C-alpha atoms as a PDB file:
ATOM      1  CA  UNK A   1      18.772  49.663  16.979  1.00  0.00           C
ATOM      2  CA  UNK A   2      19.918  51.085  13.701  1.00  0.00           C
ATOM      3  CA  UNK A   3      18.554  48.386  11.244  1.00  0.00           C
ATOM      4  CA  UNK A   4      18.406  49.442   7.329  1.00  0.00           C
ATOM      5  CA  UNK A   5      17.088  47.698   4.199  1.00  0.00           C
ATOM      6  CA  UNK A   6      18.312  47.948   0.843  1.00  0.00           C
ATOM      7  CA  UNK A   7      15.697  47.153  -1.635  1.00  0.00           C
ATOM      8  CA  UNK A   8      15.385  47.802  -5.366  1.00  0.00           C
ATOM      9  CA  UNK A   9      12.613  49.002  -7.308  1.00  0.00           C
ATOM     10  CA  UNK A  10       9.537  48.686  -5.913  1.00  0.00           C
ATOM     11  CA  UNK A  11       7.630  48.209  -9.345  1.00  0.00           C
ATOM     12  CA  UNK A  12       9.746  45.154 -10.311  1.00  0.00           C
ATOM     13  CA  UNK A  13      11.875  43.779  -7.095  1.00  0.00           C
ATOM     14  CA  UNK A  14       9.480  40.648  -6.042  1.00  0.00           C
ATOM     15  CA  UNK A  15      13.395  39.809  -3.677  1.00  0.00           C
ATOM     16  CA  UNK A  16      12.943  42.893  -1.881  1.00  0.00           C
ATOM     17  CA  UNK A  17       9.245  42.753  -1.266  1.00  0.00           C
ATOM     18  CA  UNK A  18      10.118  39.711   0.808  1.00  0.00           C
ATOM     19  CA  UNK A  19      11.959  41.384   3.888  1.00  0.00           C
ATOM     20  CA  UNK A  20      10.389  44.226   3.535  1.00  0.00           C
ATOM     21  CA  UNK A  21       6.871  42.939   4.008  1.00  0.00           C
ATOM     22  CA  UNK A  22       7.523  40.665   6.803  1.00  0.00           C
ATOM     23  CA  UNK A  23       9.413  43.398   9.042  1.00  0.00           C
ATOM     24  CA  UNK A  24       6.235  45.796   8.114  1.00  0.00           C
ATOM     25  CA  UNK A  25       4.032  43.447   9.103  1.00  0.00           C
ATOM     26  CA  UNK A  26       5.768  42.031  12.116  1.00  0.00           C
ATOM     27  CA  UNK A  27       6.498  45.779  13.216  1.00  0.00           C
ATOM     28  CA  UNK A  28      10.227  45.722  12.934  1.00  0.00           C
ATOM     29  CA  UNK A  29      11.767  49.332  12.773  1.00  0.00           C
ATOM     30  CA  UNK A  30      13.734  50.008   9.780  1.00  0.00           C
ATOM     31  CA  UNK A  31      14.920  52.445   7.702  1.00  0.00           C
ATOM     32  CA  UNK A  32      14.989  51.864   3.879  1.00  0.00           C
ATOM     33  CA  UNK A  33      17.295  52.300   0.854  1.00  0.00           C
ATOM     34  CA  UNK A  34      15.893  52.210  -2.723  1.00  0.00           C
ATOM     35  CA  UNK A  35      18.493  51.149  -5.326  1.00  0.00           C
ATOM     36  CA  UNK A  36      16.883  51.101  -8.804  1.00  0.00           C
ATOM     37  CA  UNK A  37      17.717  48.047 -10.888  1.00  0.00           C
ATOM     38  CA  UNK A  38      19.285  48.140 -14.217  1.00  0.00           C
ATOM     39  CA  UNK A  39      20.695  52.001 -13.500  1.00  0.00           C
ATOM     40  CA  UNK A  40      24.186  52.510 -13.813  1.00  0.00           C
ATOM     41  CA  UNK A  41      25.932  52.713 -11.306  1.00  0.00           C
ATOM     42  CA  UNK A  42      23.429  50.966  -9.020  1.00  0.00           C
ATOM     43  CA  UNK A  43      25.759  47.751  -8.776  1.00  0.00           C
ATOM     44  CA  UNK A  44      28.709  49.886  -7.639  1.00  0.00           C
ATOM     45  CA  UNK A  45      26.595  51.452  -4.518  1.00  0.00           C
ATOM     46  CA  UNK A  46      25.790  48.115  -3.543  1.00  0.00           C
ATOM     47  CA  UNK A  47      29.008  46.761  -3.745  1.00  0.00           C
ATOM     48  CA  UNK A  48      29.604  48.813  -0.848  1.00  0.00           C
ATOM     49  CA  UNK A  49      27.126  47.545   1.079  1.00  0.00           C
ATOM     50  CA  UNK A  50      27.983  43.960   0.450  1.00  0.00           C
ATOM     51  CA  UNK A  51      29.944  41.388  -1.510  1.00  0.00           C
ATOM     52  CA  UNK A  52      27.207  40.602  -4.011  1.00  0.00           C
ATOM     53  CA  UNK A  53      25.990  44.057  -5.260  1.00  0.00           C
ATOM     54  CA  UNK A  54      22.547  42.898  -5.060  1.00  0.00           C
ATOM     55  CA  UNK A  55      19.387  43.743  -3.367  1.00  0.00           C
ATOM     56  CA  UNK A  56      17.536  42.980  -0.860  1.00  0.00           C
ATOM     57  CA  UNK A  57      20.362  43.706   2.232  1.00  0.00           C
ATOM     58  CA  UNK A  58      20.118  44.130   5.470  1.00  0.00           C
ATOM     59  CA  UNK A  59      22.581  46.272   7.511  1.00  0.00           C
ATOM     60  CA  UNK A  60      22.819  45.743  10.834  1.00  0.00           C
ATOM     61  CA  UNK A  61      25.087  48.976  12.234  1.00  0.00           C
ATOM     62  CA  UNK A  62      28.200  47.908  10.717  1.00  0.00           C
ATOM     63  CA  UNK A  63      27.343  44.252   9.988  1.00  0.00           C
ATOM     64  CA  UNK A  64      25.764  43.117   6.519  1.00  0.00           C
ATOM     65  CA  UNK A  65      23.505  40.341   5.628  1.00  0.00           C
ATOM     66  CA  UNK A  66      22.003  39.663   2.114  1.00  0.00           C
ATOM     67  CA  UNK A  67      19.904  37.338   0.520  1.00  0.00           C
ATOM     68  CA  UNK A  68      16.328  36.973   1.390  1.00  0.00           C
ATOM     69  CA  UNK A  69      16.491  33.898   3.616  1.00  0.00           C
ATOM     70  CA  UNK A  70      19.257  34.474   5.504  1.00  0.00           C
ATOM     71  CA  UNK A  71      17.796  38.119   6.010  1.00  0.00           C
ATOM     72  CA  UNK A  72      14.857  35.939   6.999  1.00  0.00           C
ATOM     73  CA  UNK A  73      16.911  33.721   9.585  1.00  0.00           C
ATOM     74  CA  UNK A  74      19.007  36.708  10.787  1.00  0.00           C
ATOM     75  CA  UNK A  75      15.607  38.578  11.940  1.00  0.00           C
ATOM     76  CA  UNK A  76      14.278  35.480  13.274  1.00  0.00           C
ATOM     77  CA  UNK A  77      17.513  35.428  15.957  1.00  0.00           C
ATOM     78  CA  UNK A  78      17.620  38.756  16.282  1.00  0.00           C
ATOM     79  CA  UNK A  79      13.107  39.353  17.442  1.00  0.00           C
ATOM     80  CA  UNK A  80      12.715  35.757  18.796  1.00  0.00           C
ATOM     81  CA  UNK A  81       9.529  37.281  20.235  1.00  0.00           C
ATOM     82  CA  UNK A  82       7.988  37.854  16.756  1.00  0.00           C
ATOM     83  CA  UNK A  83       6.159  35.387  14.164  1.00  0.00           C
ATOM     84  CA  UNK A  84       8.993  35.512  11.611  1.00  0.00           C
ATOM     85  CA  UNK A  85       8.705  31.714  11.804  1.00  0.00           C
ATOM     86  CA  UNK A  86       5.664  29.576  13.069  1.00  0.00           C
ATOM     87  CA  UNK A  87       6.402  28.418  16.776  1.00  0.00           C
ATOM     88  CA  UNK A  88       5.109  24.849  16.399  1.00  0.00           C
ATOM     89  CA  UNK A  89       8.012  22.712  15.291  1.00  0.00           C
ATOM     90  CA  UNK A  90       6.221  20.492  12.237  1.00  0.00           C
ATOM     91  CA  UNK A  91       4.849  24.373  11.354  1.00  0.00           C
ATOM     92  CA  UNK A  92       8.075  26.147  11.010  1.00  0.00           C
ATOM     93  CA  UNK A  93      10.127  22.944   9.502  1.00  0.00           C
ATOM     94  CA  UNK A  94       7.239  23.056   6.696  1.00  0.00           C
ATOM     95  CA  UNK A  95       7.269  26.732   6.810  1.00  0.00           C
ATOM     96  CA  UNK A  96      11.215  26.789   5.319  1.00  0.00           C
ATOM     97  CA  UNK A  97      10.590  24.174   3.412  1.00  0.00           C
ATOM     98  CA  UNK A  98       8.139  26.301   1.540  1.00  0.00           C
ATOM     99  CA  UNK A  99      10.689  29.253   1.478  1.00  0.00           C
ATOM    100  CA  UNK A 100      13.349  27.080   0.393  1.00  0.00           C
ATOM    101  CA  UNK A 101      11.044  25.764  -2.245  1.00  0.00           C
ATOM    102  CA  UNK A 102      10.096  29.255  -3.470  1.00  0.00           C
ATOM    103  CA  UNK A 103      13.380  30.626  -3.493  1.00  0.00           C
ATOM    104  CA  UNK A 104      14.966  27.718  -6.270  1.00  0.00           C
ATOM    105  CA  UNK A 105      11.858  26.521  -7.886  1.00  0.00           C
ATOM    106  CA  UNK A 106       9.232  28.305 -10.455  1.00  0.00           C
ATOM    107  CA  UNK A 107      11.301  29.317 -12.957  1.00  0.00           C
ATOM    108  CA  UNK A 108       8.871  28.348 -15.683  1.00  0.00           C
ATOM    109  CA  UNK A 109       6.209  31.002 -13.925  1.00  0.00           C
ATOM    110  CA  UNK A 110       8.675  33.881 -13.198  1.00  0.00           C
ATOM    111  CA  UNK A 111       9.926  33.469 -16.650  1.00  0.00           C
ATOM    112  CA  UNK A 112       5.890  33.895 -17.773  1.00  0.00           C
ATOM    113  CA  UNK A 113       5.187  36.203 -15.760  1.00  0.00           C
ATOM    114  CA  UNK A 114       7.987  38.815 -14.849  1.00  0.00           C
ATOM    115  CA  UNK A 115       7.120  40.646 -11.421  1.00  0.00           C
ATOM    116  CA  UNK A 116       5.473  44.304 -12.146  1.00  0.00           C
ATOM    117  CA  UNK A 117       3.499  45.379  -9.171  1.00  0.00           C
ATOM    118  CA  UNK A 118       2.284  48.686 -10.507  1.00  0.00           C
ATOM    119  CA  UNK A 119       0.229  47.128 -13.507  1.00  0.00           C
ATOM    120  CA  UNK A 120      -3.138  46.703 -13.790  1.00  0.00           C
ATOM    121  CA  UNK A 121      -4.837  43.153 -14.279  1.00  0.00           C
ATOM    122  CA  UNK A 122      -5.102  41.734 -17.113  1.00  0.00           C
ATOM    123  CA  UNK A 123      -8.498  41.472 -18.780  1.00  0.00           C
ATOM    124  CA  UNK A 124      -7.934  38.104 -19.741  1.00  0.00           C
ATOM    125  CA  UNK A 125      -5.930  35.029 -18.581  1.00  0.00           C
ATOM    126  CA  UNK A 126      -1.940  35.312 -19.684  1.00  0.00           C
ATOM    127  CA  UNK A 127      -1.600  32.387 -21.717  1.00  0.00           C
ATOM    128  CA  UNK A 128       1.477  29.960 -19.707  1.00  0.00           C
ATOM    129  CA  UNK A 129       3.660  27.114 -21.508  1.00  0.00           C
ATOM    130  CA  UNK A 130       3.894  23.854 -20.213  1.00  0.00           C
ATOM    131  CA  UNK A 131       6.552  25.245 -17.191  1.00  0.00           C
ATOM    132  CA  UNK A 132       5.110  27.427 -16.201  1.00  0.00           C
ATOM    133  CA  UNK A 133       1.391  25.580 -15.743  1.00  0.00           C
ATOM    134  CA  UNK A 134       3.286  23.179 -13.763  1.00  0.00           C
ATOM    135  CA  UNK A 135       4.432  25.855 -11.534  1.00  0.00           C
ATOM    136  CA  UNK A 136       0.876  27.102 -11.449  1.00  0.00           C
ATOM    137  CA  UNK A 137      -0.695  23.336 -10.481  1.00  0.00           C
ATOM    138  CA  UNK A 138       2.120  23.408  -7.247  1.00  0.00           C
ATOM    139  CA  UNK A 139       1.755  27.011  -6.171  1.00  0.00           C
ATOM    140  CA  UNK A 140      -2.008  26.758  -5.798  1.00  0.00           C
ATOM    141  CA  UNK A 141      -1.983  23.419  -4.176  1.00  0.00           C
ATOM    142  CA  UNK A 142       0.301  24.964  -1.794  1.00  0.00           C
ATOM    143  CA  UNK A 143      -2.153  27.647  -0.796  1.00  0.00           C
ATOM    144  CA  UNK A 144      -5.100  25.079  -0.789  1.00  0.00           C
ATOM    145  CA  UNK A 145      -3.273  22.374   1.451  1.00  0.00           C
ATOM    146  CA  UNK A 146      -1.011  24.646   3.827  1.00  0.00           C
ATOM    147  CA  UNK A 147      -3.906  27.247   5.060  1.00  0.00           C
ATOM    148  CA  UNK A 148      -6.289  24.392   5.557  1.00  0.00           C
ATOM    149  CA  UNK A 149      -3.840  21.801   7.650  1.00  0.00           C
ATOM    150  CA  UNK A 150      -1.964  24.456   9.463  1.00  0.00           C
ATOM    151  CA  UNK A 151      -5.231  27.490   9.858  1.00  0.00           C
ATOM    152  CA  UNK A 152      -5.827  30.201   7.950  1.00  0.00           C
ATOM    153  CA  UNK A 153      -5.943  33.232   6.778  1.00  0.00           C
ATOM    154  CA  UNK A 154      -2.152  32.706   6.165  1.00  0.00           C
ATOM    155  CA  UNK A 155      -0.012  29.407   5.147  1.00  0.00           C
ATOM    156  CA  UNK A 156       0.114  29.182   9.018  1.00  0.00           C
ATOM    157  CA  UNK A 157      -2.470  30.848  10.546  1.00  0.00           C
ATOM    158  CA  UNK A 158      -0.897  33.770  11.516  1.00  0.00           C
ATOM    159  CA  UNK A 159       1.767  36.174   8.898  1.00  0.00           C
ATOM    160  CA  UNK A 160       4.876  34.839   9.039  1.00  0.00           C
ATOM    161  CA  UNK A 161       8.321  34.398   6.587  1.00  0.00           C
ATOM    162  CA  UNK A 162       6.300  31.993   4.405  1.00  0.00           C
ATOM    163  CA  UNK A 163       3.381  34.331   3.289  1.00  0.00           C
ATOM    164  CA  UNK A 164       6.280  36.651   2.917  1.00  0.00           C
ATOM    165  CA  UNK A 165       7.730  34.526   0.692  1.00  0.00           C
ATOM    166  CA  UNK A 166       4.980  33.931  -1.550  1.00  0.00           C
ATOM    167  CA  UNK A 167       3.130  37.271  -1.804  1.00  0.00           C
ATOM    168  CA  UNK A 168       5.091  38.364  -5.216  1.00  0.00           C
ATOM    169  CA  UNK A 169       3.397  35.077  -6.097  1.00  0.00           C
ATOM    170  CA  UNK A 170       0.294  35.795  -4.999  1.00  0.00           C
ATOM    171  CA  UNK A 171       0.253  39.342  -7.006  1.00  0.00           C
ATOM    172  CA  UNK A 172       2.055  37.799 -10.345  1.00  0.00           C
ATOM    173  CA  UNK A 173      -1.303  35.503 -10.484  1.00  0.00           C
ATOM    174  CA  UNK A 174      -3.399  38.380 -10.086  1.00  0.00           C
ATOM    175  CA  UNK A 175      -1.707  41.074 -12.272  1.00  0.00           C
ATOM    176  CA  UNK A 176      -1.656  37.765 -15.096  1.00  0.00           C
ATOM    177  CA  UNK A 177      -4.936  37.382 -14.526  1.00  0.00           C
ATOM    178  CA  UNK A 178      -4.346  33.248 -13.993  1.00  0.00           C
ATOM    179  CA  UNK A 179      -7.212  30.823 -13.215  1.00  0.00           C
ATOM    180  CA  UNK A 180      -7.446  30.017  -9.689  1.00  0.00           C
ATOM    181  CA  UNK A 181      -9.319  27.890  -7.520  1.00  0.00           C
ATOM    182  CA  UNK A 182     -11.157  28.881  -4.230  1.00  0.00           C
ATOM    183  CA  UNK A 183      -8.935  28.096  -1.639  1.00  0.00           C
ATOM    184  CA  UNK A 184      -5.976  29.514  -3.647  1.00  0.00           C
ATOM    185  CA  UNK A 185      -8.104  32.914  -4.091  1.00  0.00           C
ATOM    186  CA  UNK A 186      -8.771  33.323  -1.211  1.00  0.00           C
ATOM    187  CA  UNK A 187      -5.301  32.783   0.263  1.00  0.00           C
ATOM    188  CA  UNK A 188      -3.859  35.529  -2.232  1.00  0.00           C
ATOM    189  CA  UNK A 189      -6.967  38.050  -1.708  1.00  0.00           C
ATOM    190  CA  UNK A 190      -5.890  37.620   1.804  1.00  0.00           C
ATOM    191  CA  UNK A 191      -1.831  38.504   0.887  1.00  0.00           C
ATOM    192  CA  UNK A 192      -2.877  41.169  -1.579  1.00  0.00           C
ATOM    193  CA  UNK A 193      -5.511  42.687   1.428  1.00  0.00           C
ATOM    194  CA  UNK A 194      -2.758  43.451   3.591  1.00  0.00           C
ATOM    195  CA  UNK A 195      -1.836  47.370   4.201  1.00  0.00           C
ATOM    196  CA  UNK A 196       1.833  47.079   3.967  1.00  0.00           C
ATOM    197  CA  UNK A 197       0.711  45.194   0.328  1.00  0.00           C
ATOM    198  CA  UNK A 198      -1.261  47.701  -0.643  1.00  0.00           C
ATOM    199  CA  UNK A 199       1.497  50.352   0.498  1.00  0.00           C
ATOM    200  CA  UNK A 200       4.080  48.660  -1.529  1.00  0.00           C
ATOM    201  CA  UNK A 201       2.214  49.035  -4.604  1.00  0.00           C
ATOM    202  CA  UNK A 202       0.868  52.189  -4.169  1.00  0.00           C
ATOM    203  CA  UNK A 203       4.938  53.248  -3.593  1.00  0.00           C
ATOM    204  CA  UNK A 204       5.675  51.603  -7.019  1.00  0.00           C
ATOM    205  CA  UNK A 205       3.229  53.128  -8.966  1.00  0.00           C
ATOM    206  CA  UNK A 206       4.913  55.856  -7.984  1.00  0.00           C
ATOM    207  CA  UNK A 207       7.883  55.680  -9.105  1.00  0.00           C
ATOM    208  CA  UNK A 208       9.443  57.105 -12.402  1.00  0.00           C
ATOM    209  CA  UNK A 209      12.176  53.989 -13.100  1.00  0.00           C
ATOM    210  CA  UNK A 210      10.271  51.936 -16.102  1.00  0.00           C
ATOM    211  CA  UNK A 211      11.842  48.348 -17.694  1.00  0.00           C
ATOM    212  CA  UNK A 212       9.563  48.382 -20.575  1.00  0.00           C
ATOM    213  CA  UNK A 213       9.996  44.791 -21.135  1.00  0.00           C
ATOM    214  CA  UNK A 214       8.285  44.336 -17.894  1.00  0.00           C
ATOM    215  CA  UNK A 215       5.823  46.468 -18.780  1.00  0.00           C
ATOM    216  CA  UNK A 216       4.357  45.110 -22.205  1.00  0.00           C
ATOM    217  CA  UNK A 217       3.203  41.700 -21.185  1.00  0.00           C
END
């Protein structure tokens, strides 16, 4: 098995987090790649990887996959024995509906709130605009409703593609500092509790690359 990940920054790349996490947590050998964003000639390497030049991608031995989800789906073929997706049927239909949902929606709160997972939280509460407050009402009814119809500690009881999915979430409301509910706190204390979370940000505060209008929010 000769699987390897190409990821971007791990300060700022909330995409990469996403495979990443799930084939830490679901114990899925890999080797990684970091590809810095915004560097020149980072957009050339990738191109030959894949057609996009973008990060996250998987290679597979000689066969490429990128984006996210269909990293996602490709994983889920490839370990049908592992929790990528939730087994029950209504469970993993909701389950990528949820990562469909996060991966074209919220643009109003990643606008706000730019991903930086090496910063500190914020004493006080980012203000949001309209958008993004919207965003805010729907993420944490998701993590109130899901946990609670489907078992918790995760959106499905156990860690799966979803929680995945929404753990750059989960640390953009902490690092901003935004008002959340029980349920919702304790869904993302649970995300943000997780080893492989905790080794992803101690790996990007350790790293020299700095966007400084990521980091001045």
């Amino acid at each position: 098995m000769s699987l390897t990940l190409f990821i971007g920054n791990k300060a700022y790349s909330s995409w990469s987090l996403r495979p990443w996490l799930l084939m830490r947590a679901l114990d899925i050998p890999f080797t990684e790649v970091v590809t810095p964003l915004y560097v020149d000639g980072s957009r050339e390497k990738m191109l030959r990887e894949g057609p996009t030049g973008k990060v996250p991608l998987l290679r597979d031995g000689d066969f490429a996959v990128w984006d996210s989800l269909a990293i996602v789906e490709y994983l889920a073929e490839k370990f049908p024995d592992r929790n990528v997706w939730p087994k029950a049927p209504q469970a993993r239909a909701r389950a990528r509906s949820l990562c469909a949902e996060m991966h074209s929606s919220f643009q109003g709160l990643r606008q706000a709130c730019p991903t930086n997972f090496r910063r500190a939280r914020r004493a006080a509460p980012l203000p949001l605009e309209e958008a993004a407050r919207a965003d805010l009402a729907r993420i944490q009814a998701i993590f109130a409703e899901t946990p609670a119809q489907f078992g918790g500690p995760f959106l499905f009881g156990e860690f799966s593609a979803a929680d995945a999915f929404f753990a750059p979430v989960a640390s953009r409301l902490d690092t901003y500092a935004l008002p959340l509910e029980a349920p919702a706190r304790a869904y993302c204390d649970s995300v943000l509790a997780l080893p492989d979370f905790v080794r992803w940000r101690e790996a990007a505060q350790a790293e020299a690359w700095v966007i400084e209008k990521w980091e001045n929010i």
